[in-house]
Amino acid sequence: MRSVVRAWMVAASIAGIAACERGPESSPKEATPAASSNAFNVEITLTPAARERLVSQHESLIASADYFGYPSARAQQQRVPGSENPWLTLHRTQVELEGTQLDGTPVAHFPAVSLDAKQLAWTDAPDAPQVNLNVYSGRRSSPDNLLDCTMFQDTLAVASRAPIRLACGLIGEAPR
């Protein structure tokens, strides 16, 4: 009987140790699934006058992203809808920031997107879609945009490497 109890205790100990054993360390790439993601952030620097105007007028800030590709010659020859334009729109989205989101350096988070492979195939660089980023006021306090902001345009791969920094001032304010 004692040998059965000992065998059971040894088996339980081994099972306990195996359960506590650490598995192989994951590589940094596995630990960060976003590393291969096309998500990106836009950091928006506001001049003091622009920040004051947005806050005092309860205005919002909108960061917009247009994902696109230049139409391929084949797309133009086959008259694919949109190929008569300088670019084919693949996706559009925007992020609106307001209130306390405007404190410090506002950051617009753009989540990863899945672009349609069929649409990408009609572009001249299917593996390198482009993104164009613009920032403007939300037009809550005025029918017109209040901001003059820098913009960004490059491949989506470049956009997702590091935060994109855009600067905004009031329209008519001295250059930043």
PDB file of N, CA and C in Angstrom, residues 44-143:
ATOM      1  N   ILE A  44      -1.193  64.881 -32.863  1.00  0.00           N
ATOM      2  CA  ILE A  44      -1.546  66.202 -33.407  1.00  0.00           C
ATOM      3  C   ILE A  44      -1.082  67.288 -32.440  1.00  0.00           C
ATOM      4  N   THR A  45      -0.178  68.117 -32.916  1.00  0.00           N
ATOM      5  CA  THR A  45       0.305  69.238 -32.119  1.00  0.00           C
ATOM      6  C   THR A  45      -0.534  70.461 -32.468  1.00  0.00           C
ATOM      7  N   LEU A  46      -1.101  71.069 -31.436  1.00  0.00           N
ATOM      8  CA  LEU A  46      -1.925  72.271 -31.623  1.00  0.00           C
ATOM      9  C   LEU A  46      -1.183  73.493 -31.095  1.00  0.00           C
ATOM     10  N   THR A  47      -1.265  74.592 -31.817  1.00  0.00           N
ATOM     11  CA  THR A  47      -0.714  75.828 -31.273  1.00  0.00           C
ATOM     12  C   THR A  47      -1.597  76.224 -30.077  1.00  0.00           C
ATOM     13  N   PRO A  48      -1.058  77.042 -29.156  1.00  0.00           N
ATOM     14  CA  PRO A  48      -1.885  77.475 -28.018  1.00  0.00           C
ATOM     15  C   PRO A  48      -3.185  78.146 -28.457  1.00  0.00           C
ATOM     16  N   ALA A  49      -3.128  78.964 -29.502  1.00  0.00           N
ATOM     17  CA  ALA A  49      -4.338  79.656 -29.975  1.00  0.00           C
ATOM     18  C   ALA A  49      -5.357  78.660 -30.533  1.00  0.00           C
ATOM     19  N   ALA A  50      -4.883  77.663 -31.260  1.00  0.00           N
ATOM     20  CA  ALA A  50      -5.793  76.658 -31.827  1.00  0.00           C
ATOM     21  C   ALA A  50      -6.441  75.845 -30.711  1.00  0.00           C
ATOM     22  N   ARG A  51      -5.656  75.432 -29.731  1.00  0.00           N
ATOM     23  CA  ARG A  51      -6.198  74.656 -28.615  1.00  0.00           C
ATOM     24  C   ARG A  51      -7.262  75.477 -27.864  1.00  0.00           C
ATOM     25  N   GLU A  52      -6.935  76.737 -27.581  1.00  0.00           N
ATOM     26  CA  GLU A  52      -7.867  77.607 -26.857  1.00  0.00           C
ATOM     27  C   GLU A  52      -9.176  77.768 -27.618  1.00  0.00           C
ATOM     28  N   ARG A  53      -9.084  77.960 -28.910  1.00  0.00           N
ATOM     29  CA  ARG A  53     -10.302  78.149 -29.723  1.00  0.00           C
ATOM     30  C   ARG A  53     -11.151  76.875 -29.734  1.00  0.00           C
ATOM     31  N   LEU A  54     -10.505  75.734 -29.915  1.00  0.00           N
ATOM     32  CA  LEU A  54     -11.248  74.469 -29.938  1.00  0.00           C
ATOM     33  C   LEU A  54     -11.941  74.227 -28.602  1.00  0.00           C
ATOM     34  N   VAL A  55     -11.207  74.427 -27.514  1.00  0.00           N
ATOM     35  CA  VAL A  55     -11.761  74.167 -26.180  1.00  0.00           C
ATOM     36  C   VAL A  55     -12.853  75.170 -25.832  1.00  0.00           C
ATOM     37  N   SER A  56     -12.599  76.455 -26.042  1.00  0.00           N
ATOM     38  CA  SER A  56     -13.574  77.482 -25.647  1.00  0.00           C
ATOM     39  C   SER A  56     -14.868  77.395 -26.457  1.00  0.00           C
ATOM     40  N   GLN A  57     -14.784  76.899 -27.686  1.00  0.00           N
ATOM     41  CA  GLN A  57     -15.978  76.798 -28.524  1.00  0.00           C
ATOM     42  C   GLN A  57     -16.543  75.374 -28.557  1.00  0.00           C
ATOM     43  N   HIS A  58     -16.041  74.511 -27.680  1.00  0.00           N
ATOM     44  CA  HIS A  58     -16.509  73.118 -27.613  1.00  0.00           C
ATOM     45  C   HIS A  58     -16.454  72.454 -28.989  1.00  0.00           C
ATOM     46  N   GLU A  59     -15.354  72.721 -29.658  1.00  0.00           N
ATOM     47  CA  GLU A  59     -15.142  72.226 -31.015  1.00  0.00           C
ATOM     48  C   GLU A  59     -14.396  70.891 -30.954  1.00  0.00           C
ATOM     49  N   SER A  60     -14.595  70.067 -31.942  1.00  0.00           N
ATOM     50  CA  SER A  60     -13.870  68.801 -32.028  1.00  0.00           C
ATOM     51  C   SER A  60     -12.803  68.892 -33.117  1.00  0.00           C
ATOM     52  N   LEU A  61     -11.993  67.872 -33.153  1.00  0.00           N
ATOM     53  CA  LEU A  61     -10.909  67.757 -34.124  1.00  0.00           C
ATOM     54  C   LEU A  61     -11.134  66.444 -34.860  1.00  0.00           C
ATOM     55  N   ILE A  62     -11.043  66.453 -36.160  1.00  0.00           N
ATOM     56  CA  ILE A  62     -11.242  65.234 -36.942  1.00  0.00           C
ATOM     57  C   ILE A  62      -9.969  64.923 -37.715  1.00  0.00           C
ATOM     58  N   ALA A  63      -9.499  63.681 -37.553  1.00  0.00           N
ATOM     59  CA  ALA A  63      -8.381  63.175 -38.350  1.00  0.00           C
ATOM     60  C   ALA A  63      -8.992  62.188 -39.340  1.00  0.00           C
ATOM     61  N   SER A  64      -8.757  62.403 -40.619  1.00  0.00           N
ATOM     62  CA  SER A  64      -9.332  61.507 -41.633  1.00  0.00           C
ATOM     63  C   SER A  64      -8.216  60.779 -42.371  1.00  0.00           C
ATOM     64  N   ALA A  65      -8.518  59.537 -42.717  1.00  0.00           N
ATOM     65  CA  ALA A  65      -7.565  58.704 -43.449  1.00  0.00           C
ATOM     66  C   ALA A  65      -8.235  58.194 -44.719  1.00  0.00           C
ATOM     67  N   ASP A  66      -7.598  58.459 -45.848  1.00  0.00           N
ATOM     68  CA  ASP A  66      -8.046  57.934 -47.137  1.00  0.00           C
ATOM     69  C   ASP A  66      -7.002  56.929 -47.606  1.00  0.00           C
ATOM     70  N   TYR A  67      -7.413  55.681 -47.716  1.00  0.00           N
ATOM     71  CA  TYR A  67      -6.544  54.613 -48.197  1.00  0.00           C
ATOM     72  C   TYR A  67      -6.797  54.502 -49.700  1.00  0.00           C
ATOM     73  N   PHE A  68      -5.729  54.451 -50.483  1.00  0.00           N
ATOM     74  CA  PHE A  68      -5.932  54.465 -51.931  1.00  0.00           C
ATOM     75  C   PHE A  68      -4.754  53.810 -52.647  1.00  0.00           C
ATOM     76  N   GLY A  69      -4.924  53.653 -53.940  1.00  0.00           N
ATOM     77  CA  GLY A  69      -3.853  53.182 -54.812  1.00  0.00           C
ATOM     78  C   GLY A  69      -4.016  53.863 -56.155  1.00  0.00           C
ATOM     79  N   TYR A  70      -2.919  53.990 -56.852  1.00  0.00           N
ATOM     80  CA  TYR A  70      -2.990  54.582 -58.196  1.00  0.00           C
ATOM     81  C   TYR A  70      -3.468  53.502 -59.158  1.00  0.00           C
ATOM     82  N   PRO A  71      -4.423  53.812 -60.049  1.00  0.00           N
ATOM     83  CA  PRO A  71      -4.951  52.770 -60.941  1.00  0.00           C
ATOM     84  C   PRO A  71      -3.876  52.246 -61.894  1.00  0.00           C
ATOM     85  N   SER A  72      -3.886  50.942 -62.076  1.00  0.00           N
ATOM     86  CA  SER A  72      -2.940  50.321 -63.005  1.00  0.00           C
ATOM     87  C   SER A  72      -3.375  50.617 -64.443  1.00  0.00           C
ATOM     88  N   ALA A  73      -2.470  50.411 -65.375  1.00  0.00           N
ATOM     89  CA  ALA A  73      -2.787  50.596 -66.797  1.00  0.00           C
ATOM     90  C   ALA A  73      -3.913  49.644 -67.196  1.00  0.00           C
ATOM     91  N   ARG A  74      -3.870  48.416 -66.667  1.00  0.00           N
ATOM     92  CA  ARG A  74      -4.907  47.430 -66.968  1.00  0.00           C
ATOM     93  C   ARG A  74      -6.279  47.919 -66.474  1.00  0.00           C
ATOM     94  N   ALA A  75      -6.312  48.502 -65.283  1.00  0.00           N
ATOM     95  CA  ALA A  75      -7.570  49.033 -64.739  1.00  0.00           C
ATOM     96  C   ALA A  75      -8.102  50.147 -65.632  1.00  0.00           C
ATOM     97  N   GLN A  76      -7.208  50.997 -66.126  1.00  0.00           N
ATOM     98  CA  GLN A  76      -7.630  52.085 -67.002  1.00  0.00           C
ATOM     99  C   GLN A  76      -8.105  51.556 -68.345  1.00  0.00           C
ATOM    100  N   GLN A  77      -7.389  50.564 -68.898  1.00  0.00           N
ATOM    101  CA  GLN A  77      -7.793  49.979 -70.180  1.00  0.00           C
ATOM    102  C   GLN A  77      -9.159  49.309 -70.081  1.00  0.00           C
ATOM    103  N   GLN A  78      -9.409  48.648 -68.955  1.00  0.00           N
ATOM    104  CA  GLN A  78     -10.680  47.936 -68.778  1.00  0.00           C
ATOM    105  C   GLN A  78     -11.771  48.835 -68.177  1.00  0.00           C
ATOM    106  N   ARG A  79     -11.442  50.106 -68.020  1.00  0.00           N
ATOM    107  CA  ARG A  79     -12.381  51.104 -67.512  1.00  0.00           C
ATOM    108  C   ARG A  79     -13.047  50.674 -66.188  1.00  0.00           C
ATOM    109  N   VAL A  80     -12.182  50.217 -65.279  1.00  0.00           N
ATOM    110  CA  VAL A  80     -12.654  49.863 -63.942  1.00  0.00           C
ATOM    111  C   VAL A  80     -13.222  51.127 -63.301  1.00  0.00           C
ATOM    112  N   PRO A  81     -14.410  51.054 -62.692  1.00  0.00           N
ATOM    113  CA  PRO A  81     -14.985  52.251 -62.069  1.00  0.00           C
ATOM    114  C   PRO A  81     -13.992  52.922 -61.105  1.00  0.00           C
ATOM    115  N   GLY A  82     -13.797  54.199 -61.316  1.00  0.00           N
ATOM    116  CA  GLY A  82     -12.868  54.969 -60.495  1.00  0.00           C
ATOM    117  C   GLY A  82     -11.496  55.126 -61.123  1.00  0.00           C
ATOM    118  N   SER A  83     -11.173  54.295 -62.112  1.00  0.00           N
ATOM    119  CA  SER A  83      -9.836  54.348 -62.717  1.00  0.00           C
ATOM    120  C   SER A  83      -9.626  55.585 -63.581  1.00  0.00           C
ATOM    121  N   GLU A  84     -10.705  56.310 -63.869  1.00  0.00           N
ATOM    122  CA  GLU A  84     -10.564  57.563 -64.616  1.00  0.00           C
ATOM    123  C   GLU A  84     -10.025  58.673 -63.703  1.00  0.00           C
ATOM    124  N   ASN A  85     -10.056  58.445 -62.394  1.00  0.00           N
ATOM    125  CA  ASN A  85      -9.525  59.396 -61.421  1.00  0.00           C
ATOM    126  C   ASN A  85      -8.045  59.147 -61.197  1.00  0.00           C
ATOM    127  N   PRO A  86      -7.359  60.104 -60.598  1.00  0.00           N
ATOM    128  CA  PRO A  86      -5.925  59.897 -60.332  1.00  0.00           C
ATOM    129  C   PRO A  86      -5.650  58.768 -59.342  1.00  0.00           C
ATOM    130  N   TRP A  87      -6.649  58.364 -58.528  1.00  0.00           N
ATOM    131  CA  TRP A  87      -6.447  57.283 -57.568  1.00  0.00           C
ATOM    132  C   TRP A  87      -7.734  56.493 -57.393  1.00  0.00           C
ATOM    133  N   LEU A  88      -7.573  55.248 -56.923  1.00  0.00           N
ATOM    134  CA  LEU A  88      -8.708  54.392 -56.594  1.00  0.00           C
ATOM    135  C   LEU A  88      -8.866  54.389 -55.081  1.00  0.00           C
ATOM    136  N   THR A  89     -10.013  54.797 -54.599  1.00  0.00           N
ATOM    137  CA  THR A  89     -10.258  54.794 -53.162  1.00  0.00           C
ATOM    138  C   THR A  89     -10.477  53.358 -52.704  1.00  0.00           C
ATOM    139  N   LEU A  90      -9.709  52.946 -51.673  1.00  0.00           N
ATOM    140  CA  LEU A  90      -9.798  51.597 -51.132  1.00  0.00           C
ATOM    141  C   LEU A  90     -10.576  51.561 -49.817  1.00  0.00           C
ATOM    142  N   HIS A  91     -10.484  52.639 -49.045  1.00  0.00           N
ATOM    143  CA  HIS A  91     -11.164  52.699 -47.751  1.00  0.00           C
ATOM    144  C   HIS A  91     -11.057  54.121 -47.221  1.00  0.00           C
ATOM    145  N   ARG A  92     -12.051  54.534 -46.458  1.00  0.00           N
ATOM    146  CA  ARG A  92     -12.020  55.850 -45.803  1.00  0.00           C
ATOM    147  C   ARG A  92     -12.493  55.673 -44.375  1.00  0.00           C
ATOM    148  N   THR A  93     -11.850  56.402 -43.467  1.00  0.00           N
ATOM    149  CA  THR A  93     -12.282  56.395 -42.078  1.00  0.00           C
ATOM    150  C   THR A  93     -11.843  57.692 -41.415  1.00  0.00           C
ATOM    151  N   GLN A  94     -12.452  57.994 -40.287  1.00  0.00           N
ATOM    152  CA  GLN A  94     -12.049  59.187 -39.554  1.00  0.00           C
ATOM    153  C   GLN A  94     -12.170  58.933 -38.061  1.00  0.00           C
ATOM    154  N   VAL A  95     -11.403  59.709 -37.311  1.00  0.00           N
ATOM    155  CA  VAL A  95     -11.423  59.656 -35.855  1.00  0.00           C
ATOM    156  C   VAL A  95     -11.707  61.066 -35.368  1.00  0.00           C
ATOM    157  N   GLU A  96     -12.714  61.204 -34.503  1.00  0.00           N
ATOM    158  CA  GLU A  96     -13.059  62.507 -33.960  1.00  0.00           C
ATOM    159  C   GLU A  96     -12.618  62.574 -32.503  1.00  0.00           C
ATOM    160  N   LEU A  97     -11.901  63.634 -32.166  1.00  0.00           N
ATOM    161  CA  LEU A  97     -11.419  63.857 -30.798  1.00  0.00           C
ATOM    162  C   LEU A  97     -12.094  65.102 -30.254  1.00  0.00           C
ATOM    163  N   GLU A  98     -12.462  65.058 -28.979  1.00  0.00           N
ATOM    164  CA  GLU A  98     -13.132  66.207 -28.370  1.00  0.00           C
ATOM    165  C   GLU A  98     -12.872  66.235 -26.876  1.00  0.00           C
ATOM    166  N   GLY A  99     -13.198  67.361 -26.256  1.00  0.00           N
ATOM    167  CA  GLY A  99     -13.092  67.501 -24.805  1.00  0.00           C
ATOM    168  C   GLY A  99     -11.691  67.207 -24.292  1.00  0.00           C
ATOM    169  N   THR A 100     -11.601  66.311 -23.309  1.00  0.00           N
ATOM    170  CA  THR A 100     -10.309  66.001 -22.684  1.00  0.00           C
ATOM    171  C   THR A 100      -9.358  65.282 -23.643  1.00  0.00           C
ATOM    172  N   GLN A 101      -9.876  64.740 -24.729  1.00  0.00           N
ATOM    173  CA  GLN A 101      -9.007  64.101 -25.725  1.00  0.00           C
ATOM    174  C   GLN A 101      -8.103  65.130 -26.409  1.00  0.00           C
ATOM    175  N   LEU A 102      -8.439  66.417 -26.258  1.00  0.00           N
ATOM    176  CA  LEU A 102      -7.633  67.477 -26.869  1.00  0.00           C
ATOM    177  C   LEU A 102      -6.516  67.955 -25.933  1.00  0.00           C
ATOM    178  N   ASP A 103      -6.483  67.454 -24.687  1.00  0.00           N
ATOM    179  CA  ASP A 103      -5.435  67.840 -23.737  1.00  0.00           C
ATOM    180  C   ASP A 103      -4.088  67.291 -24.190  1.00  0.00           C
ATOM    181  N   GLY A 104      -3.016  68.008 -23.844  1.00  0.00           N
ATOM    182  CA  GLY A 104      -1.668  67.544 -24.194  1.00  0.00           C
ATOM    183  C   GLY A 104      -1.500  67.470 -25.693  1.00  0.00           C
ATOM    184  N   THR A 105      -1.020  66.325 -26.155  1.00  0.00           N
ATOM    185  CA  THR A 105      -0.897  66.073 -27.593  1.00  0.00           C
ATOM    186  C   THR A 105      -1.987  65.087 -27.972  1.00  0.00           C
ATOM    187  N   PRO A 106      -3.042  65.556 -28.620  1.00  0.00           N
ATOM    188  CA  PRO A 106      -4.112  64.636 -29.011  1.00  0.00           C
ATOM    189  C   PRO A 106      -3.579  63.531 -29.929  1.00  0.00           C
ATOM    190  N   VAL A 107      -4.091  62.324 -29.733  1.00  0.00           N
ATOM    191  CA  VAL A 107      -3.671  61.182 -30.547  1.00  0.00           C
ATOM    192  C   VAL A 107      -4.903  60.514 -31.147  1.00  0.00           C
ATOM    193  N   ALA A 108      -4.917  60.401 -32.451  1.00  0.00           N
ATOM    194  CA  ALA A 108      -5.980  59.684 -33.160  1.00  0.00           C
ATOM    195  C   ALA A 108      -5.456  58.273 -33.445  1.00  0.00           C
ATOM    196  N   HIS A 109      -6.166  57.268 -32.941  1.00  0.00           N
ATOM    197  CA  HIS A 109      -5.786  55.871 -33.139  1.00  0.00           C
ATOM    198  C   HIS A 109      -6.574  55.303 -34.322  1.00  0.00           C
ATOM    199  N   PHE A 110      -5.867  54.867 -35.342  1.00  0.00           N
ATOM    200  CA  PHE A 110      -6.506  54.250 -36.495  1.00  0.00           C
ATOM    201  C   PHE A 110      -6.248  52.743 -36.425  1.00  0.00           C
ATOM    202  N   PRO A 111      -7.305  51.956 -36.216  1.00  0.00           N
ATOM    203  CA  PRO A 111      -7.114  50.505 -36.120  1.00  0.00           C
ATOM    204  C   PRO A 111      -6.731  49.899 -37.469  1.00  0.00           C
ATOM    205  N   ALA A 112      -6.245  48.685 -37.419  1.00  0.00           N
ATOM    206  CA  ALA A 112      -5.881  47.974 -38.644  1.00  0.00           C
ATOM    207  C   ALA A 112      -7.108  47.804 -39.533  1.00  0.00           C
ATOM    208  N   VAL A 113      -6.886  47.840 -40.821  1.00  0.00           N
ATOM    209  CA  VAL A 113      -7.970  47.647 -41.789  1.00  0.00           C
ATOM    210  C   VAL A 113      -7.614  46.486 -42.715  1.00  0.00           C
ATOM    211  N   SER A 114      -8.654  45.846 -43.210  1.00  0.00           N
ATOM    212  CA  SER A 114      -8.484  44.808 -44.230  1.00  0.00           C
ATOM    213  C   SER A 114      -8.939  45.414 -45.545  1.00  0.00           C
ATOM    214  N   LEU A 115      -8.009  45.550 -46.452  1.00  0.00           N
ATOM    215  CA  LEU A 115      -8.339  46.123 -47.759  1.00  0.00           C
ATOM    216  C   LEU A 115      -8.714  44.998 -48.709  1.00  0.00           C
ATOM    217  N   ASP A 116      -9.662  45.257 -49.578  1.00  0.00           N
ATOM    218  CA  ASP A 116     -10.167  44.278 -50.531  1.00  0.00           C
ATOM    219  C   ASP A 116      -9.088  43.914 -51.556  1.00  0.00           C
ATOM    220  N   ALA A 117      -8.741  42.642 -51.597  1.00  0.00           N
ATOM    221  CA  ALA A 117      -7.698  42.167 -52.518  1.00  0.00           C
ATOM    222  C   ALA A 117      -8.062  42.425 -53.979  1.00  0.00           C
ATOM    223  N   LYS A 118      -9.342  42.349 -54.311  1.00  0.00           N
ATOM    224  CA  LYS A 118      -9.772  42.607 -55.694  1.00  0.00           C
ATOM    225  C   LYS A 118      -9.539  44.064 -56.071  1.00  0.00           C
ATOM    226  N   GLN A 119      -9.839  44.967 -55.138  1.00  0.00           N
ATOM    227  CA  GLN A 119      -9.590  46.390 -55.406  1.00  0.00           C
ATOM    228  C   GLN A 119      -8.087  46.648 -55.499  1.00  0.00           C
ATOM    229  N   LEU A 120      -7.322  46.067 -54.584  1.00  0.00           N
ATOM    230  CA  LEU A 120      -5.863  46.257 -54.605  1.00  0.00           C
ATOM    231  C   LEU A 120      -5.254  45.781 -55.916  1.00  0.00           C
ATOM    232  N   ALA A 121      -5.805  44.720 -56.483  1.00  0.00           N
ATOM    233  CA  ALA A 121      -5.277  44.168 -57.740  1.00  0.00           C
ATOM    234  C   ALA A 121      -5.394  45.160 -58.892  1.00  0.00           C
ATOM    235  N   TRP A 122      -6.304  46.111 -58.802  1.00  0.00           N
ATOM    236  CA  TRP A 122      -6.473  47.116 -59.845  1.00  0.00           C
ATOM    237  C   TRP A 122      -5.524  48.300 -59.681  1.00  0.00           C
ATOM    238  N   THR A 123      -4.678  48.279 -58.647  1.00  0.00           N
ATOM    239  CA  THR A 123      -3.730  49.378 -58.438  1.00  0.00           C
ATOM    240  C   THR A 123      -2.368  49.024 -59.019  1.00  0.00           C
ATOM    241  N   ASP A 124      -1.543  50.047 -59.229  1.00  0.00           N
ATOM    242  CA  ASP A 124      -0.220  49.803 -59.812  1.00  0.00           C
ATOM    243  C   ASP A 124       0.770  49.208 -58.798  1.00  0.00           C
ATOM    244  N   ALA A 125       0.429  49.215 -57.521  1.00  0.00           N
ATOM    245  CA  ALA A 125       1.286  48.623 -56.478  1.00  0.00           C
ATOM    246  C   ALA A 125       0.394  47.945 -55.432  1.00  0.00           C
ATOM    247  N   PRO A 126      -0.151  46.758 -55.756  1.00  0.00           N
ATOM    248  CA  PRO A 126      -1.092  46.091 -54.855  1.00  0.00           C
ATOM    249  C   PRO A 126      -0.517  45.782 -53.470  1.00  0.00           C
ATOM    250  N   ASP A 127       0.788  45.653 -53.393  1.00  0.00           N
ATOM    251  CA  ASP A 127       1.421  45.340 -52.109  1.00  0.00           C
ATOM    252  C   ASP A 127       1.817  46.597 -51.332  1.00  0.00           C
ATOM    253  N   ALA A 128       1.517  47.774 -51.855  1.00  0.00           N
ATOM    254  CA  ALA A 128       1.913  49.031 -51.195  1.00  0.00           C
ATOM    255  C   ALA A 128       0.807  50.072 -51.279  1.00  0.00           C
ATOM    256  N   PRO A 129      -0.355  49.805 -50.647  1.00  0.00           N
ATOM    257  CA  PRO A 129      -1.406  50.818 -50.667  1.00  0.00           C
ATOM    258  C   PRO A 129      -0.942  52.096 -49.982  1.00  0.00           C
ATOM    259  N   GLN A 130      -1.515  53.186 -50.410  1.00  0.00           N
ATOM    260  CA  GLN A 130      -1.166  54.509 -49.893  1.00  0.00           C
ATOM    261  C   GLN A 130      -2.198  54.949 -48.855  1.00  0.00           C
ATOM    262  N   VAL A 131      -1.792  55.900 -48.009  1.00  0.00           N
ATOM    263  CA  VAL A 131      -2.734  56.524 -47.078  1.00  0.00           C
ATOM    264  C   VAL A 131      -2.464  58.024 -47.073  1.00  0.00           C
ATOM    265  N   ASN A 132      -3.547  58.798 -47.096  1.00  0.00           N
ATOM    266  CA  ASN A 132      -3.478  60.254 -47.031  1.00  0.00           C
ATOM    267  C   ASN A 132      -4.198  60.669 -45.761  1.00  0.00           C
ATOM    268  N   LEU A 133      -3.524  61.470 -44.921  1.00  0.00           N
ATOM    269  CA  LEU A 133      -4.092  61.898 -43.641  1.00  0.00           C
ATOM    270  C   LEU A 133      -4.258  63.398 -43.603  1.00  0.00           C
ATOM    271  N   ASN A 134      -5.424  63.829 -43.163  1.00  0.00           N
ATOM    272  CA  ASN A 134      -5.725  65.246 -43.001  1.00  0.00           C
ATOM    273  C   ASN A 134      -6.399  65.454 -41.657  1.00  0.00           C
ATOM    274  N   VAL A 135      -6.245  66.655 -41.117  1.00  0.00           N
ATOM    275  CA  VAL A 135      -6.874  67.021 -39.850  1.00  0.00           C
ATOM    276  C   VAL A 135      -7.619  68.325 -40.064  1.00  0.00           C
ATOM    277  N   TYR A 136      -8.811  68.430 -39.479  1.00  0.00           N
ATOM    278  CA  TYR A 136      -9.611  69.644 -39.584  1.00  0.00           C
ATOM    279  C   TYR A 136     -10.556  69.715 -38.387  1.00  0.00           C
ATOM    280  N   SER A 137     -11.169  70.858 -38.190  1.00  0.00           N
ATOM    281  CA  SER A 137     -12.098  71.008 -37.068  1.00  0.00           C
ATOM    282  C   SER A 137     -13.411  70.326 -37.415  1.00  0.00           C
ATOM    283  N   GLY A 138     -14.170  69.973 -36.368  1.00  0.00           N
ATOM    284  CA  GLY A 138     -15.419  69.228 -36.553  1.00  0.00           C
ATOM    285  C   GLY A 138     -16.598  70.054 -37.015  1.00  0.00           C
ATOM    286  N   ARG A 139     -16.417  71.361 -37.170  1.00  0.00           N
ATOM    287  CA  ARG A 139     -17.459  72.273 -37.664  1.00  0.00           C
ATOM    288  C   ARG A 139     -18.711  72.256 -36.785  1.00  0.00           C
ATOM    289  N   ARG A 140     -18.496  72.198 -35.472  1.00  0.00           N
ATOM    290  CA  ARG A 140     -19.624  72.279 -34.535  1.00  0.00           C
ATOM    291  C   ARG A 140     -19.969  73.730 -34.218  1.00  0.00           C
ATOM    292  N   SER A 141     -18.920  74.566 -34.148  1.00  0.00           N
ATOM    293  CA  SER A 141     -19.141  75.966 -33.765  1.00  0.00           C
ATOM    294  C   SER A 141     -19.146  76.903 -34.966  1.00  0.00           C
ATOM    295  N   SER A 142     -18.776  76.401 -36.106  1.00  0.00           N
ATOM    296  CA  SER A 142     -18.689  77.210 -37.317  1.00  0.00           C
ATOM    297  C   SER A 142     -18.909  76.297 -38.518  1.00  0.00           C
ATOM    298  N   PRO A 143     -19.542  76.802 -39.561  1.00  0.00           N
ATOM    299  CA  PRO A 143     -19.715  75.958 -40.748  1.00  0.00           C
ATOM    300  C   PRO A 143     -18.400  75.743 -41.499  1.00  0.00           C
TER     301      PRO A 143
END
